[in-house]
Amino acid sequence: GAVVSQHPSRVICKSGTSVKIECRSLDFQATTMFWYRQFPKQSLMLMATSNEGSKATYEQGVEKDKFLINHASLTLSTLTVTSAHPEDSSFYICSASWTGVGNTIYFGEGSWLTVV
Amino acid sequence: TQLLEQSPQFLSIQEGENLTVYCNSSSVFSSLQWYRQEPGEGPVLLVTVVTGGEVKKLKRLTFQFGDARKDSSLHITAAQTGDTGLYLCAGWPSYGKLTFGQGTILTVHP
């Protein structure tokens, strides 16, 4: 089946620094990718929709200057958390939309971000 | 207002019991997916349903898509401890963007 890979799986950074998370679709082209944040024992919270070759669409309440999204190619989207603070610590997940039957969404493995 | 209502939110059962998780909406969905997620990992796709009235089986899991494509259910027969996890439904409403249910945390006790 379709595979989406996310890297790194775990990252620790200091407050005030920036960290980049990559999301790759490995065996299909994804014109649309999605970024989520997840808190323990909760469902996924959509942060933004990443569109190849254009600006990302952010959900209400998500700071676009803090969470920079770049979708430079049909197989790669990146999320950069800028000037990270401890409250940004979370599990971040990406997904890619496969425009086959059912427009199925495939998820990456997720990235644990810890800001110290 | 939650577009896709998933219930129950928490489910704790003994091994061998049956269970059903529901996703309901007042909106029509062009397709709906079910995922299972273990702690610290990304959700893994279980099934996609696209046709009203569709029933799909995956070993002990049975998925149904309502005739009107507004609701779906996941039934697990004879649950095992390995079924423990977070189950998510998600879908594309006919008019709107990708929507997730709130998730169901299933714990199966030995």
Short mmCIF file of C-alpha atoms in Angstrom, two decimals:
data_model
loop_
_atom_site.label_atom_id
_atom_site.label_comp_id
_atom_site.label_asym_id
_atom_site.label_seq_id
_atom_site.Cartn_x
_atom_site.Cartn_y
_atom_site.Cartn_z
CA GLY A 1 0.00 0.00 0.00
CA ALA A 2 0.89 3.65 -0.16
CA VAL A 3 3.57 4.72 2.28
CA VAL A 4 4.22 8.04 3.90
CA SER A 5 7.47 8.51 5.78
CA GLN A 6 8.16 11.12 8.41
CA HIS A 7 11.51 12.22 9.77
CA PRO A 8 12.77 12.58 12.43
CA SER A 9 10.71 10.31 14.63
CA ARG A 10 11.97 12.04 17.75
CA VAL A 11 13.67 15.38 18.21
CA ILE A 12 14.68 17.43 21.20
CA CYS A 13 15.48 21.09 20.78
CA LYS A 14 16.20 24.06 23.00
CA SER A 15 13.72 26.87 23.54
CA GLY A 16 14.08 29.57 20.95
CA THR A 17 15.50 27.35 18.24
CA SER A 18 13.76 26.05 15.12
CA VAL A 19 13.21 22.47 14.12
CA LYS A 20 12.19 20.97 10.78
CA ILE A 21 10.10 17.85 10.27
CA GLU A 22 9.92 16.19 6.87
CA CYS A 23 7.05 14.25 5.36
CA ARG A 24 7.58 12.20 2.22
CA SER A 25 5.22 10.16 0.11
CA LEU A 26 7.32 7.22 -0.97
CA ASP A 27 5.37 5.57 -3.74
CA PHE A 28 2.87 8.09 -4.98
CA GLN A 29 2.68 11.76 -5.81
CA ALA A 30 0.82 13.85 -3.30
CA THR A 31 -0.45 17.22 -4.40
CA THR A 32 -1.93 17.67 -0.96
CA MET A 33 -0.41 16.85 2.40
CA PHE A 34 -1.75 17.55 5.86
CA TRP A 35 -0.11 18.35 9.15
CA TYR A 36 -1.64 17.46 12.51
CA ARG A 37 -0.89 17.82 16.13
CA GLN A 38 -1.97 15.24 18.65
CA PHE A 39 -2.16 15.41 22.42
CA PRO A 40 -2.14 12.25 24.53
CA LYS A 41 -5.27 10.15 24.26
CA GLN A 42 -6.89 12.60 21.88
CA SER A 43 -7.77 12.60 18.24
CA LEU A 44 -5.80 14.41 15.57
CA MET A 45 -6.00 18.17 15.30
CA LEU A 46 -5.54 19.43 11.76
CA MET A 47 -3.06 22.29 11.68
CA ALA A 48 -2.75 23.02 8.01
CA THR A 49 -3.17 21.73 4.50
CA SER A 50 -0.03 21.81 2.41
CA ASN A 51 -0.47 22.30 -1.32
CA GLU A 52 2.34 21.61 -3.74
CA GLY A 53 3.56 24.79 -5.34
CA SER A 54 1.38 27.13 -3.36
CA LYS A 55 0.90 28.49 0.12
CA ALA A 56 -0.40 26.27 2.87
CA THR A 57 -3.87 26.73 4.24
CA TYR A 58 -3.85 27.04 8.01
CA GLU A 59 -6.65 26.13 10.38
CA GLN A 60 -8.09 28.76 12.64
CA GLY A 61 -5.90 29.40 15.65
CA VAL A 62 -2.72 28.01 14.10
CA GLU A 63 0.06 30.60 13.81
CA LYS A 64 1.37 30.44 10.27
CA ASP A 65 4.52 32.38 11.17
CA LYS A 66 5.33 29.88 13.87
CA PHE A 67 4.54 26.73 11.95
CA LEU A 68 6.07 27.19 8.52
CA ILE A 69 4.99 24.71 5.90
CA ASN A 70 6.69 24.18 2.58
CA HIS A 71 5.53 21.76 -0.09
CA ALA A 72 8.26 22.12 -2.67
CA SER A 73 7.68 18.90 -4.58
CA LEU A 74 5.00 16.30 -5.12
CA THR A 75 6.66 13.98 -2.63
CA LEU A 76 7.91 16.27 0.13
CA SER A 77 6.36 18.64 2.61
CA THR A 78 8.16 20.15 5.58
CA LEU A 79 6.93 21.64 8.83
CA THR A 80 9.29 24.02 10.60
CA VAL A 81 8.49 24.97 14.16
CA THR A 82 10.15 28.35 14.63
CA SER A 83 11.27 29.84 17.93
CA ALA A 84 10.08 26.74 19.70
CA HIS A 85 8.72 26.88 23.23
CA PRO A 86 8.05 24.05 25.68
CA GLU A 87 4.32 24.32 24.96
CA ASP A 88 5.08 23.35 21.36
CA SER A 89 6.16 19.94 22.62
CA SER A 90 3.79 17.45 21.05
CA PHE A 91 3.32 14.60 18.62
CA TYR A 92 3.18 15.90 15.06
CA ILE A 93 1.82 13.74 12.26
CA CYS A 94 1.64 14.30 8.55
CA SER A 95 -0.52 12.62 5.98
CA ALA A 96 -0.80 12.57 2.24
CA SER A 97 -3.85 12.24 0.09
CA TRP A 98 -3.86 9.52 -2.52
CA THR A 99 -6.34 10.39 -5.20
CA GLY A 100 -7.21 6.80 -5.88
CA VAL A 101 -10.40 5.07 -4.84
CA GLY A 102 -11.95 6.81 -1.86
CA ASN A 103 -9.36 9.56 -1.76
CA THR A 104 -7.64 7.68 1.03
CA ILE A 105 -5.39 9.42 3.49
CA TYR A 106 -2.13 7.74 4.50
CA PHE A 107 -0.28 8.84 7.61
CA GLY A 108 3.35 9.16 8.49
CA GLU A 109 4.78 7.54 11.59
CA GLY A 110 4.66 10.76 13.55
CA SER A 111 7.36 12.91 15.15
CA TRP A 112 7.76 13.53 18.84
CA LEU A 113 8.99 17.05 19.50
CA THR A 114 10.31 17.94 22.93
CA VAL A 115 11.33 21.51 23.57
CA VAL A 116 13.51 21.98 26.62
CA THR B 1 -20.22 21.36 16.35
CA GLN B 2 -18.49 18.10 15.54
CA LEU B 3 -19.21 17.13 11.95
CA LEU B 4 -18.34 13.48 12.55
CA GLU B 5 -19.50 12.17 15.91
CA GLN B 6 -17.60 9.11 17.05
CA SER B 7 -18.74 7.03 20.00
CA PRO B 8 -17.97 5.78 22.48
CA GLN B 9 -14.92 7.82 23.37
CA PHE B 10 -13.59 5.19 25.75
CA LEU B 11 -14.21 1.45 25.77
CA SER B 12 -12.80 -1.02 28.26
CA ILE B 13 -13.68 -4.67 27.76
CA GLN B 14 -12.50 -8.17 28.51
CA GLU B 15 -10.81 -10.37 25.97
CA GLY B 16 -13.37 -12.35 23.99
CA GLU B 17 -16.11 -9.74 24.13
CA ASN B 18 -17.61 -8.03 21.08
CA LEU B 19 -17.76 -4.28 20.56
CA THR B 20 -19.02 -1.69 18.11
CA VAL B 21 -17.73 1.82 17.44
CA TYR B 22 -19.92 4.32 15.64
CA CYS B 23 -19.30 7.36 13.48
CA ASN B 24 -22.35 9.45 12.72
CA SER B 25 -22.98 12.64 10.84
CA SER B 26 -25.79 14.70 9.42
CA SER B 27 -23.66 15.22 6.32
CA VAL B 28 -23.12 12.89 3.40
CA PHE B 29 -19.58 11.57 2.98
CA SER B 30 -18.08 10.62 -0.37
CA SER B 31 -15.82 8.17 1.43
CA LEU B 32 -14.91 7.22 4.93
CA GLN B 33 -11.85 5.59 6.39
CA TRP B 34 -11.12 3.78 9.63
CA TYR B 35 -7.71 3.87 11.25
CA ARG B 36 -6.05 2.26 14.24
CA GLN B 37 -3.31 4.07 16.10
CA GLU B 38 -0.96 2.76 18.76
CA PRO B 39 0.74 5.17 21.18
CA GLY B 40 3.65 7.02 19.61
CA GLU B 41 2.88 5.87 16.09
CA GLY B 42 0.94 7.24 13.17
CA PRO B 43 -2.56 5.96 12.38
CA VAL B 44 -2.66 2.88 10.18
CA LEU B 45 -5.39 2.53 7.60
CA LEU B 46 -7.79 -0.35 8.21
CA VAL B 47 -10.37 0.20 5.49
CA THR B 48 -11.93 2.67 3.09
CA VAL B 49 -15.64 2.52 2.36
CA VAL B 50 -17.14 4.41 -0.53
CA THR B 51 -20.49 2.83 -1.42
CA GLY B 52 -23.65 3.29 0.62
CA GLY B 53 -24.58 0.03 2.34
CA GLU B 54 -21.11 -1.37 1.85
CA VAL B 55 -19.85 -4.00 4.28
CA LYS B 56 -16.18 -4.92 4.47
CA LYS B 57 -14.58 -7.55 6.64
CA LEU B 58 -11.01 -7.68 7.85
CA LYS B 59 -10.61 -10.87 9.89
CA ARG B 60 -12.54 -10.17 13.11
CA LEU B 61 -13.34 -6.57 12.11
CA THR B 62 -16.49 -5.71 10.19
CA PHE B 63 -17.01 -2.25 8.73
CA GLN B 64 -20.31 -0.89 7.52
CA PHE B 65 -21.11 2.27 5.59
CA GLY B 66 -24.66 3.49 6.00
CA ASP B 67 -27.03 3.42 3.05
CA ALA B 68 -27.18 7.21 3.03
CA ARG B 69 -23.39 7.50 3.50
CA LYS B 70 -23.87 9.54 6.66
CA ASP B 71 -22.70 6.97 9.17
CA SER B 72 -20.37 4.05 9.63
CA SER B 73 -19.61 1.42 12.21
CA LEU B 74 -16.72 -0.80 13.18
CA HIS B 75 -17.57 -4.09 14.87
CA ILE B 76 -14.91 -6.27 16.46
CA THR B 77 -15.75 -9.86 17.26
CA ALA B 78 -14.00 -11.70 20.10
CA ALA B 79 -11.66 -8.85 20.95
CA GLN B 80 -8.04 -9.63 21.74
CA THR B 81 -5.52 -7.68 23.80
CA GLY B 82 -3.74 -6.83 20.56
CA ASP B 83 -6.80 -4.84 19.45
CA THR B 84 -6.04 -2.24 22.11
CA GLY B 85 -5.47 1.19 20.60
CA LEU B 86 -7.06 4.39 19.37
CA TYR B 87 -9.57 3.92 16.56
CA LEU B 88 -10.32 6.86 14.31
CA CYS B 89 -12.86 7.41 11.61
CA ALA B 90 -12.23 10.09 9.02
CA GLY B 91 -13.93 11.10 5.85
CA TRP B 92 -14.50 13.55 3.10
CA PRO B 93 -17.91 15.17 3.32
CA SER B 94 -19.46 15.88 -0.04
CA TYR B 95 -19.05 19.57 0.69
CA GLY B 96 -16.20 20.38 3.03
CA LYS B 97 -12.79 19.30 4.08
CA LEU B 98 -11.34 16.19 5.61
CA THR B 99 -13.01 15.50 8.95
CA PHE B 100 -11.99 13.28 11.86
CA GLY B 101 -14.06 11.72 14.57
CA GLN B 102 -12.99 12.28 18.14
CA GLY B 103 -11.46 8.83 18.38
CA THR B 104 -12.25 5.78 20.50
CA ILE B 105 -9.70 4.52 22.97
CA LEU B 106 -10.17 0.76 23.22
CA THR B 107 -8.60 -1.23 26.03
CA VAL B 108 -8.93 -4.99 25.94
CA HIS B 109 -8.06 -6.67 29.21
CA PRO B 110 -6.73 -10.24 29.36
#
